[in-house]
Amino acid sequence: MADCPMLTGCPFFNDKMKNMPATSNIYKRNYCRGEHTKCARFMVRQTVGPEHVPADLFPNQRERAETLIKEKEQG
Ligand code: SF4
């Protein structure tokens, strides 16, 4: 498993998001330094573009990401 290519600029990884979850270190290990392709933020960024990543989207919110992606893809 590899580090996410977004580590440096990512607000989640750099603790810049409001209401950081208590489990953020676990998410960082599992997503940011692990399976980043399963991260909700990464998924939205890769499929519909960085400008569509909600400021408050956390890595584990995959369902929310999928809904958002579907909405954007349907225009
Ligand atoms: S895995 Fe997600 S939260 Fe972590 S650095 Fe990449 S885009 Fe950011």
mmCIF file of N, CA and C and ligand atoms in Angstrom:
data_model
loop_
_atom_site.group_PDB
_atom_site.id
_atom_site.type_symbol
_atom_site.label_atom_id
_atom_site.label_comp_id
_atom_site.label_asym_id
_atom_site.label_seq_id
_atom_site.Cartn_x
_atom_site.Cartn_y
_atom_site.Cartn_z
ATOM 1 N N MET A 1 0.842 -1.199 0.000
ATOM 2 C CA MET A 1 0.000 0.000 0.000
ATOM 3 C C MET A 1 0.879 1.253 0.000
ATOM 4 N N ALA A 2 0.435 2.235 -0.725
ATOM 5 C CA ALA A 2 1.270 3.429 -0.895
ATOM 6 C C ALA A 2 0.612 4.665 -0.299
ATOM 7 N N ASP A 3 1.432 5.659 -0.025
ATOM 8 C CA ASP A 3 0.910 6.931 0.457
ATOM 9 C C ASP A 3 0.039 7.576 -0.619
ATOM 10 N N CYS A 4 -0.968 8.311 -0.174
ATOM 11 C CA CYS A 4 -1.817 9.044 -1.100
ATOM 12 C C CYS A 4 -1.005 10.176 -1.731
ATOM 13 N N PRO A 5 -1.144 10.391 -3.043
ATOM 14 C CA PRO A 5 -0.392 11.473 -3.682
ATOM 15 C C PRO A 5 -0.833 12.870 -3.230
ATOM 16 N N MET A 6 -1.971 12.943 -2.521
ATOM 17 C CA MET A 6 -2.492 14.246 -2.092
ATOM 18 C C MET A 6 -2.042 14.652 -0.685
ATOM 19 N N LEU A 7 -1.251 13.828 -0.035
ATOM 20 C CA LEU A 7 -0.879 14.063 1.367
ATOM 21 C C LEU A 7 -0.518 15.514 1.688
ATOM 22 N N THR A 8 0.373 16.079 0.919
ATOM 23 C CA THR A 8 0.908 17.402 1.252
ATOM 24 C C THR A 8 -0.162 18.484 1.310
ATOM 25 N N GLY A 9 -1.065 18.483 0.328
ATOM 26 C CA GLY A 9 -2.041 19.559 0.285
ATOM 27 C C GLY A 9 -3.386 19.214 0.891
ATOM 28 N N CYS A 10 -3.547 18.019 1.393
ATOM 29 C CA CYS A 10 -4.873 17.597 1.844
ATOM 30 C C CYS A 10 -5.250 18.175 3.211
ATOM 31 N N PRO A 11 -6.407 18.869 3.264
ATOM 32 C CA PRO A 11 -6.828 19.469 4.541
ATOM 33 C C PRO A 11 -7.106 18.430 5.625
ATOM 34 N N PHE A 12 -7.538 17.261 5.225
ATOM 35 C CA PHE A 12 -7.775 16.233 6.248
ATOM 36 C C PHE A 12 -6.447 15.771 6.825
ATOM 37 N N PHE A 13 -5.541 15.402 5.968
ATOM 38 C CA PHE A 13 -4.264 14.879 6.448
ATOM 39 C C PHE A 13 -3.511 15.911 7.294
ATOM 40 N N ASN A 14 -3.699 17.171 6.968
ATOM 41 C CA ASN A 14 -2.981 18.230 7.691
ATOM 42 C C ASN A 14 -3.806 18.867 8.809
ATOM 43 N N ASP A 15 -4.856 18.170 9.240
ATOM 44 C CA ASP A 15 -5.689 18.612 10.370
ATOM 45 C C ASP A 15 -6.286 20.003 10.185
ATOM 46 N N LYS A 16 -6.646 20.313 8.941
ATOM 47 C CA LYS A 16 -7.193 21.643 8.672
ATOM 48 C C LYS A 16 -8.717 21.651 8.585
ATOM 49 N N MET A 17 -9.336 20.485 8.764
ATOM 50 C CA MET A 17 -10.787 20.439 8.681
ATOM 51 C C MET A 17 -11.407 20.698 10.046
ATOM 52 N N LYS A 18 -12.620 21.280 10.012
ATOM 53 C CA LYS A 18 -13.354 21.482 11.257
ATOM 54 C C LYS A 18 -13.851 20.123 11.738
ATOM 55 N N ASN A 19 -14.009 20.002 13.038
ATOM 56 C CA ASN A 19 -14.561 18.777 13.629
ATOM 57 C C ASN A 19 -13.816 17.510 13.211
ATOM 58 N N MET A 20 -12.524 17.545 13.310
ATOM 59 C CA MET A 20 -11.739 16.353 12.983
ATOM 60 C C MET A 20 -12.190 15.214 13.904
ATOM 61 N N PRO A 21 -12.473 14.052 13.330
ATOM 62 C CA PRO A 21 -12.960 12.951 14.174
ATOM 63 C C PRO A 21 -11.862 12.412 15.097
ATOM 64 N N ALA A 22 -12.288 11.842 16.206
ATOM 65 C CA ALA A 22 -11.335 11.268 17.154
ATOM 66 C C ALA A 22 -10.549 10.139 16.499
ATOM 67 N N THR A 23 -11.154 9.580 15.470
ATOM 68 C CA THR A 23 -10.524 8.456 14.777
ATOM 69 C C THR A 23 -9.631 8.908 13.623
ATOM 70 N N SER A 24 -9.296 10.193 13.573
ATOM 71 C CA SER A 24 -8.571 10.691 12.404
ATOM 72 C C SER A 24 -7.220 9.995 12.194
ATOM 73 N N ASN A 25 -6.557 9.650 13.280
ATOM 74 C CA ASN A 25 -5.263 8.972 13.101
ATOM 75 C C ASN A 25 -5.419 7.588 12.475
ATOM 76 N N ILE A 26 -6.520 6.949 12.812
ATOM 77 C CA ILE A 26 -6.788 5.640 12.211
ATOM 78 C C ILE A 26 -7.079 5.812 10.726
ATOM 79 N N TYR A 27 -7.889 6.830 10.391
ATOM 80 C CA TYR A 27 -8.184 7.079 8.977
ATOM 81 C C TYR A 27 -6.912 7.423 8.211
ATOM 82 N N LYS A 28 -6.059 8.193 8.851
ATOM 83 C CA LYS A 28 -4.802 8.562 8.166
ATOM 84 C C LYS A 28 -3.976 7.323 7.867
ATOM 85 N N ARG A 29 -3.978 6.427 8.809
ATOM 86 C CA ARG A 29 -3.205 5.201 8.594
ATOM 87 C C ARG A 29 -3.866 4.317 7.524
ATOM 88 N N ASN A 30 -5.181 4.175 7.633
ATOM 89 C CA ASN A 30 -5.878 3.265 6.723
ATOM 90 C C ASN A 30 -6.061 3.817 5.311
ATOM 91 N N TYR A 31 -6.309 5.116 5.226
ATOM 92 C CA TYR A 31 -6.557 5.712 3.906
ATOM 93 C C TYR A 31 -5.316 6.454 3.379
ATOM 94 N N CYS A 32 -4.927 7.489 4.094
ATOM 95 C CA CYS A 32 -3.852 8.366 3.586
ATOM 96 C C CYS A 32 -2.529 7.631 3.375
ATOM 97 N N ARG A 33 -2.235 6.715 4.278
ATOM 98 C CA ARG A 33 -0.996 5.952 4.148
ATOM 99 C C ARG A 33 -1.287 4.498 3.798
ATOM 100 N N GLY A 34 -2.477 4.298 3.253
ATOM 101 C CA GLY A 34 -2.874 2.937 2.915
ATOM 102 C C GLY A 34 -3.701 2.926 1.649
ATOM 103 N N GLU A 35 -4.962 2.549 1.812
ATOM 104 C CA GLU A 35 -5.819 2.411 0.634
ATOM 105 C C GLU A 35 -6.471 3.732 0.259
ATOM 106 N N HIS A 36 -5.661 4.634 -0.254
ATOM 107 C CA HIS A 36 -6.183 5.973 -0.540
ATOM 108 C C HIS A 36 -7.221 5.967 -1.658
ATOM 109 N N THR A 37 -7.219 4.936 -2.509
ATOM 110 C CA THR A 37 -8.224 4.904 -3.574
ATOM 111 C C THR A 37 -9.629 4.681 -3.007
ATOM 112 N N LYS A 38 -9.707 4.260 -1.743
ATOM 113 C CA LYS A 38 -11.017 4.067 -1.112
ATOM 114 C C LYS A 38 -11.448 5.282 -0.299
ATOM 115 N N CYS A 39 -10.629 6.300 -0.267
ATOM 116 C CA CYS A 39 -10.947 7.520 0.483
ATOM 117 C C CYS A 39 -12.010 8.319 -0.271
ATOM 118 N N ALA A 40 -13.034 8.777 0.453
ATOM 119 C CA ALA A 40 -14.120 9.539 -0.156
ATOM 120 C C ALA A 40 -13.596 10.803 -0.840
ATOM 121 N N ARG A 41 -12.672 11.488 -0.192
ATOM 122 C CA ARG A 41 -12.126 12.719 -0.772
ATOM 123 C C ARG A 41 -11.358 12.417 -2.058
ATOM 124 N N PHE A 42 -10.577 11.361 -2.005
ATOM 125 C CA PHE A 42 -9.779 10.978 -3.167
ATOM 126 C C PHE A 42 -10.686 10.586 -4.336
ATOM 127 N N MET A 43 -11.730 9.804 -4.023
ATOM 128 C CA MET A 43 -12.650 9.343 -5.064
ATOM 129 C C MET A 43 -13.306 10.514 -5.800
ATOM 130 N N VAL A 44 -13.799 11.475 -5.042
ATOM 131 C CA VAL A 44 -14.472 12.627 -5.662
ATOM 132 C C VAL A 44 -13.468 13.415 -6.507
ATOM 133 N N ARG A 45 -12.320 13.629 -5.934
ATOM 134 C CA ARG A 45 -11.279 14.385 -6.635
ATOM 135 C C ARG A 45 -10.911 13.731 -7.975
ATOM 136 N N GLN A 46 -10.721 12.434 -7.940
ATOM 137 C CA GLN A 46 -10.283 11.726 -9.137
ATOM 138 C C GLN A 46 -11.357 11.637 -10.213
ATOM 139 N N THR A 47 -12.613 11.528 -9.781
ATOM 140 C CA THR A 47 -13.659 11.311 -10.772
ATOM 141 C C THR A 47 -14.295 12.601 -11.286
ATOM 142 N N VAL A 48 -14.590 13.547 -10.401
ATOM 143 C CA VAL A 48 -15.274 14.752 -10.880
ATOM 144 C C VAL A 48 -14.470 16.038 -10.684
ATOM 145 N N GLY A 49 -13.316 15.926 -10.041
ATOM 146 C CA GLY A 49 -12.431 17.083 -9.939
ATOM 147 C C GLY A 49 -12.330 17.660 -8.538
ATOM 148 N N PRO A 50 -11.179 18.224 -8.224
ATOM 149 C CA PRO A 50 -10.899 18.735 -6.877
ATOM 150 C C PRO A 50 -11.871 19.827 -6.431
ATOM 151 N N GLU A 51 -12.417 20.597 -7.411
ATOM 152 C CA GLU A 51 -13.318 21.685 -7.030
ATOM 153 C C GLU A 51 -14.639 21.171 -6.476
ATOM 154 N N HIS A 52 -14.914 19.889 -6.644
ATOM 155 C CA HIS A 52 -16.175 19.325 -6.148
ATOM 156 C C HIS A 52 -16.031 18.586 -4.820
ATOM 157 N N VAL A 53 -14.849 18.585 -4.248
ATOM 158 C CA VAL A 53 -14.668 17.906 -2.959
ATOM 159 C C VAL A 53 -15.193 18.813 -1.845
ATOM 160 N N PRO A 54 -16.278 18.396 -1.165
ATOM 161 C CA PRO A 54 -16.819 19.241 -0.097
ATOM 162 C C PRO A 54 -15.793 19.457 1.018
ATOM 163 N N ALA A 55 -15.806 20.659 1.591
ATOM 164 C CA ALA A 55 -14.837 21.006 2.631
ATOM 165 C C ALA A 55 -14.948 20.074 3.836
ATOM 166 N N ASP A 56 -16.145 19.535 4.041
ATOM 167 C CA ASP A 56 -16.359 18.725 5.235
ATOM 168 C C ASP A 56 -16.484 17.232 4.934
ATOM 169 N N LEU A 57 -15.945 16.806 3.824
ATOM 170 C CA LEU A 57 -16.034 15.380 3.474
ATOM 171 C C LEU A 57 -14.868 14.608 4.097
ATOM 172 N N PHE A 58 -15.193 13.576 4.861
ATOM 173 C CA PHE A 58 -14.159 12.779 5.521
ATOM 174 C C PHE A 58 -13.884 11.492 4.726
ATOM 175 N N PRO A 59 -12.690 10.951 4.886
ATOM 176 C CA PRO A 59 -12.276 9.789 4.099
ATOM 177 C C PRO A 59 -13.225 8.599 4.164
ATOM 178 N N ASN A 60 -13.874 8.409 5.301
ATOM 179 C CA ASN A 60 -14.735 7.239 5.467
ATOM 180 C C ASN A 60 -16.133 7.429 4.894
ATOM 181 N N GLN A 61 -16.441 8.620 4.365
ATOM 182 C CA GLN A 61 -17.802 8.904 3.882
ATOM 183 C C GLN A 61 -17.954 8.510 2.410
ATOM 184 N N ARG A 62 -17.732 7.245 2.177
ATOM 185 C CA ARG A 62 -17.727 6.745 0.816
ATOM 186 C C ARG A 62 -19.101 6.827 0.144
ATOM 187 N N GLU A 63 -20.138 6.535 0.926
ATOM 188 C CA GLU A 63 -21.485 6.599 0.352
ATOM 189 C C GLU A 63 -21.819 8.010 -0.107
ATOM 190 N N ARG A 64 -21.462 8.965 0.736
ATOM 191 C CA ARG A 64 -21.702 10.370 0.381
ATOM 192 C C ARG A 64 -20.929 10.716 -0.894
ATOM 193 N N ALA A 65 -19.718 10.216 -1.001
ATOM 194 C CA ALA A 65 -18.899 10.469 -2.186
ATOM 195 C C ALA A 65 -19.553 9.867 -3.419
ATOM 196 N N GLU A 66 -20.038 8.652 -3.282
ATOM 197 C CA GLU A 66 -20.653 7.983 -4.432
ATOM 198 C C GLU A 66 -21.897 8.724 -4.904
ATOM 199 N N THR A 67 -22.721 9.192 -3.964
ATOM 200 C CA THR A 67 -23.915 9.963 -4.305
ATOM 201 C C THR A 67 -23.522 11.243 -5.044
ATOM 202 N N LEU A 68 -22.540 11.910 -4.497
ATOM 203 C CA LEU A 68 -22.075 13.160 -5.088
ATOM 204 C C LEU A 68 -21.545 12.944 -6.517
ATOM 205 N N ILE A 69 -20.783 11.893 -6.677
ATOM 206 C CA ILE A 69 -20.216 11.579 -7.988
ATOM 207 C C ILE A 69 -21.334 11.289 -8.986
ATOM 208 N N LYS A 70 -22.319 10.523 -8.551
ATOM 209 C CA LYS A 70 -23.452 10.199 -9.424
ATOM 210 C C LYS A 70 -24.171 11.476 -9.854
ATOM 211 N N GLU A 71 -24.409 12.360 -8.884
ATOM 212 C CA GLU A 71 -25.091 13.628 -9.183
ATOM 213 C C GLU A 71 -24.306 14.437 -10.216
ATOM 214 N N LYS A 72 -23.011 14.512 -10.030
ATOM 215 C CA LYS A 72 -22.180 15.317 -10.946
ATOM 216 C C LYS A 72 -22.135 14.684 -12.329
ATOM 217 N N GLU A 73 -22.058 13.378 -12.351
ATOM 218 C CA GLU A 73 -21.955 12.699 -13.641
ATOM 219 C C GLU A 73 -23.248 12.799 -14.448
ATOM 220 N N GLN A 74 -24.357 12.890 -13.709
ATOM 221 C CA GLN A 74 -25.644 13.030 -14.406
ATOM 222 C C GLN A 74 -25.895 14.479 -14.793
ATOM 223 N N GLY A 75 -24.997 15.348 -14.375
ATOM 224 C CA GLY A 75 -25.084 16.773 -14.710
ATOM 225 C C GLY A 75 -26.153 17.453 -13.904
HETATM 226 S S1 SF4 B 1 -6.403 9.566 1.411
HETATM 227 FE FE1 SF4 B 1 -7.981 11.129 1.292
HETATM 228 S S2 SF4 B 1 -7.852 12.277 3.173
HETATM 229 FE FE2 SF4 B 1 -5.951 11.143 2.933
HETATM 230 S S3 SF4 B 1 -4.519 12.519 1.927
HETATM 231 FE FE3 SF4 B 1 -5.559 11.328 0.346
HETATM 232 S S4 SF4 B 1 -7.297 12.576 -0.277
HETATM 233 FE FE4 SF4 B 1 -6.589 13.337 1.702
#
